[in-house]
Amino acid sequence: KLDLNSIDEHYGNRQVTDLPTAKVKIELSPGQTAQWDDYGKNGTPELRDFYKTLEELRFSENWVKID
């Protein structure tokens, strides 16, 4: 289970180059957000599951462009 209230603000090793980065900001309630960046997208097992779910949504849902 991903606990957004105890998440760190930064993950990853900047000594390595050319890795994908996740920059995430989620509004938990008005005025309260969870925000982090994860260089390498390898922060915690829960975050890896979260990223995988988001990436799967790209193909499993029928997205409609809104102008």
PDB file of C-alpha atoms in Angstrom:
ATOM      1  CA  LYS A   1       0.000   0.000   0.000  1.00  0.00           C
ATOM      2  CA  LEU A   2       1.353   3.402  -0.994  1.00  0.00           C
ATOM      3  CA  ASP A   3       1.214   5.826   1.940  1.00  0.00           C
ATOM      4  CA  LEU A   4       1.193   9.280   0.353  1.00  0.00           C
ATOM      5  CA  ASN A   5       1.449  10.997   3.739  1.00  0.00           C
ATOM      6  CA  SER A   6       4.888   9.574   4.476  1.00  0.00           C
ATOM      7  CA  ILE A   7       6.476   9.762   1.042  1.00  0.00           C
ATOM      8  CA  ASP A   8       9.891  11.393   0.609  1.00  0.00           C
ATOM      9  CA  GLU A   9      10.272  14.384  -1.703  1.00  0.00           C
ATOM     10  CA  HIS A  10      13.212  12.951  -3.651  1.00  0.00           C
ATOM     11  CA  TYR A  11      14.285   9.494  -4.747  1.00  0.00           C
ATOM     12  CA  GLY A  12      17.059   8.290  -7.012  1.00  0.00           C
ATOM     13  CA  ASN A  13      20.782   8.508  -7.588  1.00  0.00           C
ATOM     14  CA  ARG A  14      21.850  11.574  -9.563  1.00  0.00           C
ATOM     15  CA  GLN A  15      25.309  10.037 -10.076  1.00  0.00           C
ATOM     16  CA  VAL A  16      23.774   7.948 -12.885  1.00  0.00           C
ATOM     17  CA  THR A  17      22.666   9.602 -16.127  1.00  0.00           C
ATOM     18  CA  ASP A  18      19.971   9.006 -18.734  1.00  0.00           C
ATOM     19  CA  LEU A  19      17.317   7.432 -16.509  1.00  0.00           C
ATOM     20  CA  PRO A  20      13.592   8.248 -16.716  1.00  0.00           C
ATOM     21  CA  THR A  21      12.254  10.574 -14.043  1.00  0.00           C
ATOM     22  CA  ALA A  22       8.817  10.624 -12.452  1.00  0.00           C
ATOM     23  CA  LYS A  23       7.613  13.997 -11.177  1.00  0.00           C
ATOM     24  CA  VAL A  24       4.334  13.468  -9.376  1.00  0.00           C
ATOM     25  CA  LYS A  25       1.953  15.794  -7.599  1.00  0.00           C
ATOM     26  CA  ILE A  26      -1.329  14.510  -6.181  1.00  0.00           C
ATOM     27  CA  GLU A  27      -3.949  16.627  -4.437  1.00  0.00           C
ATOM     28  CA  LEU A  28      -5.063  14.691  -1.373  1.00  0.00           C
ATOM     29  CA  SER A  29      -7.570  17.300  -0.261  1.00  0.00           C
ATOM     30  CA  PRO A  30      -7.935  21.046  -0.843  1.00  0.00           C
ATOM     31  CA  GLY A  31      -4.645  22.584   0.204  1.00  0.00           C
ATOM     32  CA  GLN A  32      -2.907  19.262   0.919  1.00  0.00           C
ATOM     33  CA  THR A  33      -0.704  17.613  -1.698  1.00  0.00           C
ATOM     34  CA  ALA A  34       1.771  14.768  -1.984  1.00  0.00           C
ATOM     35  CA  GLN A  35       4.650  15.677  -4.278  1.00  0.00           C
ATOM     36  CA  TRP A  36       7.884  13.914  -5.203  1.00  0.00           C
ATOM     37  CA  ASP A  37      10.416  13.341  -7.936  1.00  0.00           C
ATOM     38  CA  ASP A  38      11.961   9.956  -8.558  1.00  0.00           C
ATOM     39  CA  TYR A  39      15.039   9.832 -10.772  1.00  0.00           C
ATOM     40  CA  GLY A  40      15.124   6.316 -12.171  1.00  0.00           C
ATOM     41  CA  LYS A  41      11.533   5.550 -11.110  1.00  0.00           C
ATOM     42  CA  ASN A  42      12.827   3.079  -8.546  1.00  0.00           C
ATOM     43  CA  GLY A  43      12.023   4.783  -5.218  1.00  0.00           C
ATOM     44  CA  THR A  44      10.205   2.059  -3.256  1.00  0.00           C
ATOM     45  CA  PRO A  45       8.399  -1.173  -4.163  1.00  0.00           C
ATOM     46  CA  GLU A  46       5.078   0.642  -3.666  1.00  0.00           C
ATOM     47  CA  LEU A  47       6.130   3.466  -5.987  1.00  0.00           C
ATOM     48  CA  ARG A  48       7.263   0.970  -8.644  1.00  0.00           C
ATOM     49  CA  ASP A  49       3.786  -0.622  -8.492  1.00  0.00           C
ATOM     50  CA  PHE A  50       2.202   2.826  -8.732  1.00  0.00           C
ATOM     51  CA  TYR A  51       4.260   3.747 -11.819  1.00  0.00           C
ATOM     52  CA  LYS A  52       3.456   0.402 -13.449  1.00  0.00           C
ATOM     53  CA  THR A  53      -0.280   0.971 -12.893  1.00  0.00           C
ATOM     54  CA  LEU A  54      -0.091   4.460 -14.406  1.00  0.00           C
ATOM     55  CA  GLU A  55       1.814   3.188 -17.428  1.00  0.00           C
ATOM     56  CA  GLU A  56      -0.704   0.381 -17.959  1.00  0.00           C
ATOM     57  CA  LEU A  57      -3.549   2.933 -17.954  1.00  0.00           C
ATOM     58  CA  ARG A  58      -2.100   4.443 -21.130  1.00  0.00           C
ATOM     59  CA  PHE A  59      -3.089   1.312 -23.045  1.00  0.00           C
ATOM     60  CA  SER A  60      -6.001  -0.143 -21.079  1.00  0.00           C
ATOM     61  CA  GLU A  61      -8.278   2.898 -21.285  1.00  0.00           C
ATOM     62  CA  ASN A  62      -9.886   4.649 -24.221  1.00  0.00           C
ATOM     63  CA  TRP A  63      -8.522   8.183 -23.891  1.00  0.00           C
ATOM     64  CA  VAL A  64     -10.279  11.083 -25.625  1.00  0.00           C
ATOM     65  CA  LYS A  65      -8.502  14.322 -26.462  1.00  0.00           C
ATOM     66  CA  ILE A  66     -10.148  17.400 -24.953  1.00  0.00           C
ATOM     67  CA  ASP A  67      -9.534  20.737 -26.648  1.00  0.00           C
TER      68      ASP A  67
END
